[in-house]
Protein backbone atom coordinates (compact mmCIF):
# COMPACT_ATOMS: atom_id res chain seq x y z
CA UNK A 1 0.00 0.00 0.00
CA UNK A 2 1.51 3.31 -1.06
CA UNK A 3 2.14 5.87 1.63
CA UNK A 4 1.44 9.57 1.68
CA UNK A 5 3.22 11.31 -1.17
CA UNK A 6 4.15 14.96 -1.34
CA UNK A 7 5.38 16.94 -4.30
CA UNK A 8 7.70 18.58 -4.86
CA UNK A 9 10.18 17.40 -2.22
CA UNK A 10 12.28 20.55 -2.44
CA UNK A 11 11.43 24.05 -3.55
CA UNK A 12 13.26 27.37 -3.65
CA UNK A 13 11.27 30.59 -4.02
CA UNK A 14 11.93 34.28 -3.58
CA UNK A 15 10.13 36.69 -1.29
CA UNK A 16 6.82 37.90 -2.63
CA UNK A 17 6.19 34.86 -4.81
CA UNK A 18 3.51 32.29 -4.18
CA UNK A 19 3.83 28.53 -3.96
CA UNK A 20 1.56 25.50 -4.19
CA UNK A 21 2.37 22.20 -2.50
CA UNK A 22 0.61 18.94 -3.23
CA UNK A 23 -0.28 15.96 -1.07
CA UNK A 24 -1.73 12.61 -2.11
CA UNK A 25 -3.13 10.65 0.84
CA UNK A 26 -3.10 6.93 1.38
CA UNK A 27 -5.81 5.25 -0.66
CA UNK A 28 -9.06 5.25 1.31
CA UNK A 29 -8.05 8.09 3.60
CA UNK A 30 -10.35 11.07 3.39
CA UNK A 31 -8.80 13.39 5.95
CA UNK A 32 -5.68 15.40 5.13
CA UNK A 33 -3.88 17.63 7.62
CA UNK A 34 -0.99 20.01 7.03
CA UNK A 35 1.78 20.94 9.47
CA UNK A 36 4.65 23.39 9.32
CA UNK A 37 7.97 22.39 10.90
CA UNK A 38 10.63 25.01 11.66
CA UNK A 39 13.64 24.94 14.02
CA UNK A 40 12.25 27.85 16.02
CA UNK A 41 8.54 27.05 16.27
CA UNK A 42 8.65 23.28 15.95
CA UNK A 43 5.67 21.46 14.49
CA UNK A 44 2.54 23.55 14.12
CA UNK A 45 -0.87 22.59 12.77
CA UNK A 46 -1.96 24.51 9.69
CA UNK A 47 -5.33 23.03 8.73
CA UNK A 48 -7.29 19.86 8.13
CA UNK A 49 -9.51 18.96 5.20
CA UNK A 50 -12.15 16.27 5.15
CA UNK A 51 -14.60 15.67 2.32
CA UNK A 52 -13.36 18.76 0.48
CA UNK A 53 -14.14 21.03 3.45
CA UNK A 54 -11.76 22.69 5.87
CA UNK A 55 -12.58 21.28 9.32
CA UNK A 56 -9.89 22.78 11.52
CA UNK A 57 -7.55 25.70 11.15
CA UNK A 58 -4.41 26.62 13.05
CA UNK A 59 -3.17 30.07 13.95
CA UNK A 60 -1.63 31.13 10.65
CA UNK A 61 -2.24 34.24 8.55
CA UNK A 62 -4.60 34.24 5.61
CA UNK A 63 -1.66 33.92 3.21
CA UNK A 64 -1.81 30.21 3.99
CA UNK A 65 -4.69 28.45 2.32
CA UNK A 66 -5.58 25.01 1.13
CA UNK A 67 -8.12 22.90 -0.63
CA UNK A 68 -9.06 19.30 -1.11
CA UNK A 69 -10.30 17.63 -4.25
CA UNK A 70 -12.95 14.95 -4.67
CA UNK A 71 -10.24 12.25 -4.82
CA UNK A 72 -8.99 13.46 -1.38
CA UNK A 73 -5.78 14.90 -2.80
CA UNK A 74 -4.95 18.21 -1.18
CA UNK A 75 -2.99 21.31 -2.04
CA UNK A 76 -1.79 24.12 0.14
CA UNK A 77 -0.90 27.54 -1.14
CA UNK A 78 1.21 30.27 0.40
CA UNK A 79 0.98 33.69 -1.17
CA UNK A 80 3.36 36.63 -0.82
CA UNK A 81 6.12 34.48 0.59
CA UNK A 82 8.22 35.74 3.50
CA UNK A 83 11.63 34.56 4.66
CA UNK A 84 9.97 33.11 7.77
CA UNK A 85 7.91 30.76 5.63
CA UNK A 86 11.02 28.66 5.01
CA UNK A 87 10.13 25.33 6.57
CA UNK A 88 9.39 21.67 6.10
CA UNK A 89 5.71 21.30 5.25
CA UNK A 90 4.28 17.95 6.28
CA UNK A 91 1.06 16.41 5.13
CA UNK A 92 -0.71 13.65 7.05
CA UNK A 93 -3.68 11.54 6.08
CA UNK A 94 -6.08 9.51 8.18
CA UNK A 95 -9.09 7.29 7.82
CA UNK A 96 -11.62 9.60 9.42
CA UNK A 97 -15.00 8.76 8.01
CA UNK A 98 -17.34 11.05 9.87
CA UNK A 99 -16.90 14.21 11.82
CA UNK A 100 -17.02 13.61 15.54
CA UNK A 101 -15.67 10.07 15.62
CA UNK A 102 -12.62 11.25 17.49
CA UNK A 103 -8.96 10.90 16.71
CA UNK A 104 -7.74 8.60 13.97
CA UNK A 105 -4.07 7.76 13.50
CA UNK A 106 -2.34 10.12 11.10
CA UNK A 107 0.22 8.88 8.59
CA UNK A 108 2.80 11.43 7.54
CA UNK A 109 4.44 12.03 4.20
CA UNK A 110 8.15 12.88 3.80
CA UNK A 111 7.43 16.59 3.53
CA UNK A 112 8.23 19.43 1.14
CA UNK A 113 11.27 21.50 2.07
CA UNK A 114 10.53 25.13 1.11
CA UNK A 115 13.32 27.67 1.11
CA UNK A 116 12.46 31.34 0.65
CA UNK A 117 15.33 33.64 -0.36
CA UNK B 1 -4.93 25.96 25.47
CA UNK B 2 -3.39 22.54 24.97
CA UNK B 3 0.39 22.24 25.13
CA UNK B 4 3.18 19.68 25.38
CA UNK B 5 6.57 20.16 27.04
CA UNK B 6 9.47 17.82 26.36
CA UNK B 7 12.86 17.61 27.99
CA UNK B 8 15.36 19.61 26.02
CA UNK B 9 17.97 17.86 23.99
CA UNK B 10 20.13 16.89 22.48
CA UNK B 11 20.53 13.62 24.32
CA UNK B 12 23.62 11.51 23.68
CA UNK B 13 23.92 7.97 25.02
CA UNK B 14 26.07 4.94 24.50
CA UNK B 15 24.64 1.80 22.93
CA UNK B 16 22.74 -0.40 25.42
CA UNK B 17 22.15 2.51 27.82
CA UNK B 18 18.74 3.16 29.40
CA UNK B 19 16.71 5.95 27.82
CA UNK B 20 14.16 8.30 29.34
CA UNK B 21 12.71 11.30 27.52
CA UNK B 22 10.35 13.30 29.71
CA UNK B 23 7.06 14.66 28.42
CA UNK B 24 4.35 16.57 30.29
CA UNK B 25 1.18 18.05 28.93
CA UNK B 26 -1.58 20.55 29.60
CA UNK B 27 -4.96 19.85 28.11
CA UNK B 28 -8.66 20.39 28.56
CA UNK B 29 -10.70 17.24 28.43
CA UNK B 30 -9.15 13.81 28.03
CA UNK B 31 -6.37 13.79 25.46
CA UNK B 32 -4.86 10.90 23.58
CA UNK B 33 -1.07 10.89 23.84
CA UNK B 34 1.51 9.90 21.26
CA UNK B 35 5.21 9.55 20.60
CA UNK B 36 6.37 10.13 17.05
CA UNK B 37 9.87 9.57 15.67
CA UNK B 38 11.51 11.39 12.79
CA UNK B 39 14.57 9.93 11.07
CA UNK B 40 16.80 12.21 8.99
CA UNK B 41 15.16 13.33 5.77
CA UNK B 42 11.88 11.61 6.54
CA UNK B 43 8.43 12.46 7.82
CA UNK B 44 7.02 11.45 11.18
CA UNK B 45 6.28 7.87 12.16
CA UNK B 46 3.97 6.95 15.00
CA UNK B 47 6.01 5.09 17.60
CA UNK B 48 3.35 4.42 20.24
CA UNK B 49 0.13 5.80 21.66
CA UNK B 50 -2.15 5.72 24.70
CA UNK B 51 -5.75 6.86 24.67
CA UNK B 52 -6.72 6.84 28.35
CA UNK B 53 -5.24 7.16 31.81
CA UNK B 54 -2.96 4.30 32.94
CA UNK B 55 -2.70 2.90 29.41
CA UNK B 56 0.79 1.79 28.43
CA UNK B 57 1.85 2.18 24.82
CA UNK B 58 4.71 0.06 23.57
CA UNK B 59 6.54 -0.63 20.32
CA UNK B 60 10.04 -1.72 19.27
CA UNK B 61 11.18 -1.88 22.90
CA UNK B 62 9.93 1.64 23.68
CA UNK B 63 7.27 2.19 26.35
CA UNK B 64 5.30 5.10 27.75
CA UNK B 65 2.54 5.17 30.39
CA UNK B 66 -0.26 7.73 30.42
CA UNK B 67 -0.14 9.28 33.92
CA UNK B 68 -3.12 11.54 34.46
CA UNK B 69 -2.17 12.46 38.02
CA UNK B 70 1.18 13.87 36.91
CA UNK B 71 0.04 14.81 33.37
CA UNK B 72 3.02 12.94 31.97
CA UNK B 73 3.85 10.48 29.20
CA UNK B 74 7.58 9.74 29.53
CA UNK B 75 9.26 7.62 26.86
CA UNK B 76 11.57 4.82 28.02
CA UNK B 77 13.70 2.09 26.49
CA UNK B 78 15.81 -0.37 28.40
CA UNK B 79 18.66 -0.77 25.92
CA UNK B 80 19.09 1.67 23.04
CA UNK B 81 20.72 0.91 19.70
CA UNK B 82 22.55 3.10 17.20
CA UNK B 83 19.53 2.76 14.91
CA UNK B 84 17.38 4.58 17.53
CA UNK B 85 19.18 7.83 16.72
CA UNK B 86 16.44 10.22 15.60
CA UNK B 87 14.27 13.11 16.78
CA UNK B 88 11.42 12.13 19.11
CA UNK B 89 8.21 14.14 19.46
CA UNK B 90 5.59 13.87 22.16
CA UNK B 91 2.12 14.92 21.02
CA UNK B 92 -1.49 15.05 22.13
CA UNK B 93 -4.90 15.18 20.54
CA UNK B 94 -8.13 15.88 22.33
CA UNK B 95 -11.05 13.68 21.43
CA UNK B 96 -14.24 15.24 20.29
CA UNK B 97 -15.87 16.87 17.36
CA UNK B 98 -13.53 17.88 14.58
CA UNK B 99 -10.48 17.05 16.66
CA UNK B 100 -8.20 15.74 13.93
CA UNK B 101 -5.31 17.87 15.13
CA UNK B 102 -2.05 17.10 16.90
CA UNK B 103 -0.22 19.41 19.29
CA UNK B 104 3.49 18.61 19.43
CA UNK B 105 6.31 19.16 21.87
CA UNK B 106 9.52 20.75 20.64
CA UNK B 107 11.22 17.44 19.92
CA UNK B 108 14.25 15.78 21.47
CA UNK B 109 17.21 14.82 19.32
CA UNK B 110 18.69 11.49 20.40
CA UNK B 111 22.13 10.30 19.32
CA UNK B 112 23.37 6.82 20.22
CA UNK B 113 27.10 6.19 19.98
CA UNK B 114 28.43 2.66 19.36
PDB file of C-alpha atoms in Angstrom:
ATOM      1  CA  UNK A   1       0.000   0.000   0.000  1.00  0.00           C
ATOM      2  CA  UNK A   2       1.514   3.305  -1.065  1.00  0.00           C
ATOM      3  CA  UNK A   3       2.141   5.870   1.634  1.00  0.00           C
ATOM      4  CA  UNK A   4       1.435   9.566   1.679  1.00  0.00           C
ATOM      5  CA  UNK A   5       3.219  11.310  -1.172  1.00  0.00           C
ATOM      6  CA  UNK A   6       4.149  14.956  -1.338  1.00  0.00           C
ATOM      7  CA  UNK A   7       5.385  16.941  -4.303  1.00  0.00           C
ATOM      8  CA  UNK A   8       7.701  18.584  -4.864  1.00  0.00           C
ATOM      9  CA  UNK A   9      10.181  17.403  -2.225  1.00  0.00           C
ATOM     10  CA  UNK A  10      12.284  20.549  -2.440  1.00  0.00           C
ATOM     11  CA  UNK A  11      11.432  24.048  -3.546  1.00  0.00           C
ATOM     12  CA  UNK A  12      13.262  27.371  -3.650  1.00  0.00           C
ATOM     13  CA  UNK A  13      11.268  30.586  -4.023  1.00  0.00           C
ATOM     14  CA  UNK A  14      11.935  34.279  -3.580  1.00  0.00           C
ATOM     15  CA  UNK A  15      10.130  36.688  -1.289  1.00  0.00           C
ATOM     16  CA  UNK A  16       6.817  37.903  -2.631  1.00  0.00           C
ATOM     17  CA  UNK A  17       6.193  34.861  -4.812  1.00  0.00           C
ATOM     18  CA  UNK A  18       3.512  32.292  -4.175  1.00  0.00           C
ATOM     19  CA  UNK A  19       3.829  28.532  -3.955  1.00  0.00           C
ATOM     20  CA  UNK A  20       1.556  25.501  -4.190  1.00  0.00           C
ATOM     21  CA  UNK A  21       2.366  22.203  -2.500  1.00  0.00           C
ATOM     22  CA  UNK A  22       0.611  18.936  -3.226  1.00  0.00           C
ATOM     23  CA  UNK A  23      -0.282  15.960  -1.069  1.00  0.00           C
ATOM     24  CA  UNK A  24      -1.735  12.605  -2.113  1.00  0.00           C
ATOM     25  CA  UNK A  25      -3.129  10.652   0.844  1.00  0.00           C
ATOM     26  CA  UNK A  26      -3.097   6.927   1.377  1.00  0.00           C
ATOM     27  CA  UNK A  27      -5.812   5.249  -0.661  1.00  0.00           C
ATOM     28  CA  UNK A  28      -9.063   5.246   1.308  1.00  0.00           C
ATOM     29  CA  UNK A  29      -8.046   8.092   3.602  1.00  0.00           C
ATOM     30  CA  UNK A  30     -10.354  11.074   3.389  1.00  0.00           C
ATOM     31  CA  UNK A  31      -8.796  13.393   5.952  1.00  0.00           C
ATOM     32  CA  UNK A  32      -5.678  15.402   5.132  1.00  0.00           C
ATOM     33  CA  UNK A  33      -3.884  17.633   7.621  1.00  0.00           C
ATOM     34  CA  UNK A  34      -0.991  20.008   7.034  1.00  0.00           C
ATOM     35  CA  UNK A  35       1.776  20.942   9.468  1.00  0.00           C
ATOM     36  CA  UNK A  36       4.648  23.385   9.322  1.00  0.00           C
ATOM     37  CA  UNK A  37       7.967  22.392  10.895  1.00  0.00           C
ATOM     38  CA  UNK A  38      10.631  25.007  11.661  1.00  0.00           C
ATOM     39  CA  UNK A  39      13.637  24.942  14.023  1.00  0.00           C
ATOM     40  CA  UNK A  40      12.246  27.851  16.016  1.00  0.00           C
ATOM     41  CA  UNK A  41       8.539  27.051  16.266  1.00  0.00           C
ATOM     42  CA  UNK A  42       8.651  23.282  15.950  1.00  0.00           C
ATOM     43  CA  UNK A  43       5.671  21.461  14.488  1.00  0.00           C
ATOM     44  CA  UNK A  44       2.536  23.553  14.116  1.00  0.00           C
ATOM     45  CA  UNK A  45      -0.871  22.589  12.774  1.00  0.00           C
ATOM     46  CA  UNK A  46      -1.964  24.510   9.691  1.00  0.00           C
ATOM     47  CA  UNK A  47      -5.330  23.028   8.730  1.00  0.00           C
ATOM     48  CA  UNK A  48      -7.294  19.859   8.129  1.00  0.00           C
ATOM     49  CA  UNK A  49      -9.514  18.955   5.198  1.00  0.00           C
ATOM     50  CA  UNK A  50     -12.146  16.274   5.148  1.00  0.00           C
ATOM     51  CA  UNK A  51     -14.605  15.672   2.321  1.00  0.00           C
ATOM     52  CA  UNK A  52     -13.356  18.762   0.484  1.00  0.00           C
ATOM     53  CA  UNK A  53     -14.139  21.033   3.451  1.00  0.00           C
ATOM     54  CA  UNK A  54     -11.765  22.691   5.873  1.00  0.00           C
ATOM     55  CA  UNK A  55     -12.583  21.277   9.317  1.00  0.00           C
ATOM     56  CA  UNK A  56      -9.889  22.781  11.522  1.00  0.00           C
ATOM     57  CA  UNK A  57      -7.548  25.697  11.151  1.00  0.00           C
ATOM     58  CA  UNK A  58      -4.410  26.623  13.054  1.00  0.00           C
ATOM     59  CA  UNK A  59      -3.166  30.069  13.949  1.00  0.00           C
ATOM     60  CA  UNK A  60      -1.627  31.125  10.646  1.00  0.00           C
ATOM     61  CA  UNK A  61      -2.236  34.239   8.547  1.00  0.00           C
ATOM     62  CA  UNK A  62      -4.602  34.236   5.611  1.00  0.00           C
ATOM     63  CA  UNK A  63      -1.659  33.921   3.215  1.00  0.00           C
ATOM     64  CA  UNK A  64      -1.812  30.209   3.994  1.00  0.00           C
ATOM     65  CA  UNK A  65      -4.693  28.445   2.324  1.00  0.00           C
ATOM     66  CA  UNK A  66      -5.583  25.006   1.126  1.00  0.00           C
ATOM     67  CA  UNK A  67      -8.124  22.901  -0.634  1.00  0.00           C
ATOM     68  CA  UNK A  68      -9.057  19.297  -1.106  1.00  0.00           C
ATOM     69  CA  UNK A  69     -10.303  17.626  -4.245  1.00  0.00           C
ATOM     70  CA  UNK A  70     -12.946  14.947  -4.672  1.00  0.00           C
ATOM     71  CA  UNK A  71     -10.239  12.247  -4.824  1.00  0.00           C
ATOM     72  CA  UNK A  72      -8.989  13.459  -1.385  1.00  0.00           C
ATOM     73  CA  UNK A  73      -5.781  14.903  -2.801  1.00  0.00           C
ATOM     74  CA  UNK A  74      -4.950  18.211  -1.178  1.00  0.00           C
ATOM     75  CA  UNK A  75      -2.985  21.308  -2.035  1.00  0.00           C
ATOM     76  CA  UNK A  76      -1.793  24.116   0.139  1.00  0.00           C
ATOM     77  CA  UNK A  77      -0.900  27.545  -1.135  1.00  0.00           C
ATOM     78  CA  UNK A  78       1.207  30.266   0.403  1.00  0.00           C
ATOM     79  CA  UNK A  79       0.976  33.694  -1.175  1.00  0.00           C
ATOM     80  CA  UNK A  80       3.360  36.626  -0.824  1.00  0.00           C
ATOM     81  CA  UNK A  81       6.121  34.482   0.595  1.00  0.00           C
ATOM     82  CA  UNK A  82       8.216  35.740   3.495  1.00  0.00           C
ATOM     83  CA  UNK A  83      11.629  34.555   4.660  1.00  0.00           C
ATOM     84  CA  UNK A  84       9.975  33.114   7.770  1.00  0.00           C
ATOM     85  CA  UNK A  85       7.906  30.758   5.632  1.00  0.00           C
ATOM     86  CA  UNK A  86      11.017  28.660   5.013  1.00  0.00           C
ATOM     87  CA  UNK A  87      10.128  25.333   6.574  1.00  0.00           C
ATOM     88  CA  UNK A  88       9.392  21.673   6.098  1.00  0.00           C
ATOM     89  CA  UNK A  89       5.710  21.296   5.252  1.00  0.00           C
ATOM     90  CA  UNK A  90       4.283  17.945   6.280  1.00  0.00           C
ATOM     91  CA  UNK A  91       1.064  16.411   5.131  1.00  0.00           C
ATOM     92  CA  UNK A  92      -0.706  13.655   7.049  1.00  0.00           C
ATOM     93  CA  UNK A  93      -3.682  11.538   6.080  1.00  0.00           C
ATOM     94  CA  UNK A  94      -6.076   9.508   8.185  1.00  0.00           C
ATOM     95  CA  UNK A  95      -9.088   7.287   7.822  1.00  0.00           C
ATOM     96  CA  UNK A  96     -11.621   9.598   9.421  1.00  0.00           C
ATOM     97  CA  UNK A  97     -15.004   8.763   8.007  1.00  0.00           C
ATOM     98  CA  UNK A  98     -17.344  11.049   9.870  1.00  0.00           C
ATOM     99  CA  UNK A  99     -16.904  14.208  11.824  1.00  0.00           C
ATOM    100  CA  UNK A 100     -17.016  13.613  15.537  1.00  0.00           C
ATOM    101  CA  UNK A 101     -15.667  10.073  15.617  1.00  0.00           C
ATOM    102  CA  UNK A 102     -12.618  11.249  17.488  1.00  0.00           C
ATOM    103  CA  UNK A 103      -8.961  10.900  16.711  1.00  0.00           C
ATOM    104  CA  UNK A 104      -7.738   8.598  13.968  1.00  0.00           C
ATOM    105  CA  UNK A 105      -4.067   7.762  13.500  1.00  0.00           C
ATOM    106  CA  UNK A 106      -2.336  10.123  11.105  1.00  0.00           C
ATOM    107  CA  UNK A 107       0.225   8.884   8.587  1.00  0.00           C
ATOM    108  CA  UNK A 108       2.798  11.434   7.541  1.00  0.00           C
ATOM    109  CA  UNK A 109       4.444  12.030   4.201  1.00  0.00           C
ATOM    110  CA  UNK A 110       8.150  12.880   3.797  1.00  0.00           C
ATOM    111  CA  UNK A 111       7.429  16.591   3.527  1.00  0.00           C
ATOM    112  CA  UNK A 112       8.235  19.429   1.141  1.00  0.00           C
ATOM    113  CA  UNK A 113      11.274  21.503   2.073  1.00  0.00           C
ATOM    114  CA  UNK A 114      10.526  25.131   1.115  1.00  0.00           C
ATOM    115  CA  UNK A 115      13.320  27.674   1.113  1.00  0.00           C
ATOM    116  CA  UNK A 116      12.465  31.339   0.647  1.00  0.00           C
ATOM    117  CA  UNK A 117      15.334  33.640  -0.365  1.00  0.00           C
TER     118      UNK A 117
ATOM    119  CA  UNK B   1      -4.934  25.957  25.475  1.00  0.00           C
ATOM    120  CA  UNK B   2      -3.388  22.540  24.966  1.00  0.00           C
ATOM    121  CA  UNK B   3       0.387  22.245  25.129  1.00  0.00           C
ATOM    122  CA  UNK B   4       3.185  19.678  25.381  1.00  0.00           C
ATOM    123  CA  UNK B   5       6.566  20.159  27.043  1.00  0.00           C
ATOM    124  CA  UNK B   6       9.473  17.817  26.365  1.00  0.00           C
ATOM    125  CA  UNK B   7      12.863  17.612  27.987  1.00  0.00           C
ATOM    126  CA  UNK B   8      15.356  19.615  26.024  1.00  0.00           C
ATOM    127  CA  UNK B   9      17.975  17.864  23.987  1.00  0.00           C
ATOM    128  CA  UNK B  10      20.132  16.890  22.480  1.00  0.00           C
ATOM    129  CA  UNK B  11      20.533  13.624  24.323  1.00  0.00           C
ATOM    130  CA  UNK B  12      23.617  11.505  23.680  1.00  0.00           C
ATOM    131  CA  UNK B  13      23.917   7.975  25.023  1.00  0.00           C
ATOM    132  CA  UNK B  14      26.074   4.938  24.504  1.00  0.00           C
ATOM    133  CA  UNK B  15      24.643   1.800  22.935  1.00  0.00           C
ATOM    134  CA  UNK B  16      22.738  -0.403  25.421  1.00  0.00           C
ATOM    135  CA  UNK B  17      22.150   2.506  27.817  1.00  0.00           C
ATOM    136  CA  UNK B  18      18.742   3.160  29.396  1.00  0.00           C
ATOM    137  CA  UNK B  19      16.715   5.951  27.817  1.00  0.00           C
ATOM    138  CA  UNK B  20      14.163   8.298  29.340  1.00  0.00           C
ATOM    139  CA  UNK B  21      12.708  11.301  27.522  1.00  0.00           C
ATOM    140  CA  UNK B  22      10.352  13.304  29.710  1.00  0.00           C
ATOM    141  CA  UNK B  23       7.056  14.661  28.423  1.00  0.00           C
ATOM    142  CA  UNK B  24       4.354  16.570  30.287  1.00  0.00           C
ATOM    143  CA  UNK B  25       1.175  18.050  28.926  1.00  0.00           C
ATOM    144  CA  UNK B  26      -1.577  20.549  29.599  1.00  0.00           C
ATOM    145  CA  UNK B  27      -4.960  19.852  28.106  1.00  0.00           C
ATOM    146  CA  UNK B  28      -8.657  20.388  28.563  1.00  0.00           C
ATOM    147  CA  UNK B  29     -10.700  17.241  28.432  1.00  0.00           C
ATOM    148  CA  UNK B  30      -9.153  13.812  28.033  1.00  0.00           C
ATOM    149  CA  UNK B  31      -6.375  13.792  25.457  1.00  0.00           C
ATOM    150  CA  UNK B  32      -4.860  10.903  23.584  1.00  0.00           C
ATOM    151  CA  UNK B  33      -1.070  10.892  23.835  1.00  0.00           C
ATOM    152  CA  UNK B  34       1.512   9.896  21.256  1.00  0.00           C
ATOM    153  CA  UNK B  35       5.205   9.555  20.604  1.00  0.00           C
ATOM    154  CA  UNK B  36       6.367  10.134  17.052  1.00  0.00           C
ATOM    155  CA  UNK B  37       9.869   9.574  15.673  1.00  0.00           C
ATOM    156  CA  UNK B  38      11.511  11.394  12.786  1.00  0.00           C
ATOM    157  CA  UNK B  39      14.566   9.930  11.072  1.00  0.00           C
ATOM    158  CA  UNK B  40      16.804  12.208   8.990  1.00  0.00           C
ATOM    159  CA  UNK B  41      15.164  13.330   5.769  1.00  0.00           C
ATOM    160  CA  UNK B  42      11.880  11.609   6.545  1.00  0.00           C
ATOM    161  CA  UNK B  43       8.431  12.462   7.823  1.00  0.00           C
ATOM    162  CA  UNK B  44       7.020  11.448  11.183  1.00  0.00           C
ATOM    163  CA  UNK B  45       6.276   7.869  12.161  1.00  0.00           C
ATOM    164  CA  UNK B  46       3.967   6.955  14.999  1.00  0.00           C
ATOM    165  CA  UNK B  47       6.010   5.091  17.603  1.00  0.00           C
ATOM    166  CA  UNK B  48       3.352   4.425  20.235  1.00  0.00           C
ATOM    167  CA  UNK B  49       0.134   5.796  21.656  1.00  0.00           C
ATOM    168  CA  UNK B  50      -2.153   5.721  24.695  1.00  0.00           C
ATOM    169  CA  UNK B  51      -5.752   6.861  24.674  1.00  0.00           C
ATOM    170  CA  UNK B  52      -6.724   6.842  28.354  1.00  0.00           C
ATOM    171  CA  UNK B  53      -5.236   7.155  31.807  1.00  0.00           C
ATOM    172  CA  UNK B  54      -2.957   4.298  32.937  1.00  0.00           C
ATOM    173  CA  UNK B  55      -2.703   2.896  29.409  1.00  0.00           C
ATOM    174  CA  UNK B  56       0.788   1.794  28.429  1.00  0.00           C
ATOM    175  CA  UNK B  57       1.845   2.180  24.824  1.00  0.00           C
ATOM    176  CA  UNK B  58       4.711   0.059  23.569  1.00  0.00           C
ATOM    177  CA  UNK B  59       6.536  -0.629  20.316  1.00  0.00           C
ATOM    178  CA  UNK B  60      10.043  -1.715  19.274  1.00  0.00           C
ATOM    179  CA  UNK B  61      11.176  -1.876  22.902  1.00  0.00           C
ATOM    180  CA  UNK B  62       9.931   1.636  23.684  1.00  0.00           C
ATOM    181  CA  UNK B  63       7.275   2.186  26.349  1.00  0.00           C
ATOM    182  CA  UNK B  64       5.299   5.099  27.750  1.00  0.00           C
ATOM    183  CA  UNK B  65       2.545   5.173  30.392  1.00  0.00           C
ATOM    184  CA  UNK B  66      -0.259   7.735  30.419  1.00  0.00           C
ATOM    185  CA  UNK B  67      -0.143   9.276  33.919  1.00  0.00           C
ATOM    186  CA  UNK B  68      -3.118  11.544  34.456  1.00  0.00           C
ATOM    187  CA  UNK B  69      -2.173  12.463  38.019  1.00  0.00           C
ATOM    188  CA  UNK B  70       1.180  13.866  36.906  1.00  0.00           C
ATOM    189  CA  UNK B  71       0.035  14.809  33.366  1.00  0.00           C
ATOM    190  CA  UNK B  72       3.017  12.940  31.973  1.00  0.00           C
ATOM    191  CA  UNK B  73       3.855  10.476  29.202  1.00  0.00           C
ATOM    192  CA  UNK B  74       7.576   9.741  29.526  1.00  0.00           C
ATOM    193  CA  UNK B  75       9.262   7.624  26.863  1.00  0.00           C
ATOM    194  CA  UNK B  76      11.574   4.816  28.025  1.00  0.00           C
ATOM    195  CA  UNK B  77      13.695   2.094  26.486  1.00  0.00           C
ATOM    196  CA  UNK B  78      15.806  -0.368  28.401  1.00  0.00           C
ATOM    197  CA  UNK B  79      18.664  -0.767  25.918  1.00  0.00           C
ATOM    198  CA  UNK B  80      19.093   1.669  23.043  1.00  0.00           C
ATOM    199  CA  UNK B  81      20.724   0.910  19.701  1.00  0.00           C
ATOM    200  CA  UNK B  82      22.553   3.101  17.202  1.00  0.00           C
ATOM    201  CA  UNK B  83      19.529   2.757  14.912  1.00  0.00           C
ATOM    202  CA  UNK B  84      17.380   4.581  17.526  1.00  0.00           C
ATOM    203  CA  UNK B  85      19.180   7.835  16.716  1.00  0.00           C
ATOM    204  CA  UNK B  86      16.443  10.221  15.597  1.00  0.00           C
ATOM    205  CA  UNK B  87      14.271  13.106  16.784  1.00  0.00           C
ATOM    206  CA  UNK B  88      11.418  12.131  19.106  1.00  0.00           C
ATOM    207  CA  UNK B  89       8.210  14.139  19.461  1.00  0.00           C
ATOM    208  CA  UNK B  90       5.592  13.869  22.163  1.00  0.00           C
ATOM    209  CA  UNK B  91       2.120  14.915  21.024  1.00  0.00           C
ATOM    210  CA  UNK B  92      -1.491  15.051  22.127  1.00  0.00           C
ATOM    211  CA  UNK B  93      -4.897  15.182  20.541  1.00  0.00           C
ATOM    212  CA  UNK B  94      -8.133  15.885  22.330  1.00  0.00           C
ATOM    213  CA  UNK B  95     -11.055  13.681  21.430  1.00  0.00           C
ATOM    214  CA  UNK B  96     -14.237  15.241  20.289  1.00  0.00           C
ATOM    215  CA  UNK B  97     -15.869  16.867  17.361  1.00  0.00           C
ATOM    216  CA  UNK B  98     -13.533  17.884  14.584  1.00  0.00           C
ATOM    217  CA  UNK B  99     -10.478  17.050  16.661  1.00  0.00           C
ATOM    218  CA  UNK B 100      -8.197  15.735  13.929  1.00  0.00           C
ATOM    219  CA  UNK B 101      -5.306  17.867  15.130  1.00  0.00           C
ATOM    220  CA  UNK B 102      -2.047  17.097  16.899  1.00  0.00           C
ATOM    221  CA  UNK B 103      -0.224  19.412  19.293  1.00  0.00           C
ATOM    222  CA  UNK B 104       3.492  18.606  19.425  1.00  0.00           C
ATOM    223  CA  UNK B 105       6.307  19.159  21.865  1.00  0.00           C
ATOM    224  CA  UNK B 106       9.523  20.747  20.639  1.00  0.00           C
ATOM    225  CA  UNK B 107      11.219  17.439  19.915  1.00  0.00           C
ATOM    226  CA  UNK B 108      14.250  15.776  21.470  1.00  0.00           C
ATOM    227  CA  UNK B 109      17.206  14.821  19.318  1.00  0.00           C
ATOM    228  CA  UNK B 110      18.690  11.491  20.400  1.00  0.00           C
ATOM    229  CA  UNK B 111      22.129  10.296  19.323  1.00  0.00           C
ATOM    230  CA  UNK B 112      23.366   6.822  20.217  1.00  0.00           C
ATOM    231  CA  UNK B 113      27.100   6.193  19.982  1.00  0.00           C
ATOM    232  CA  UNK B 114      28.430   2.664  19.362  1.00  0.00           C
TER     233      UNK B 114
END
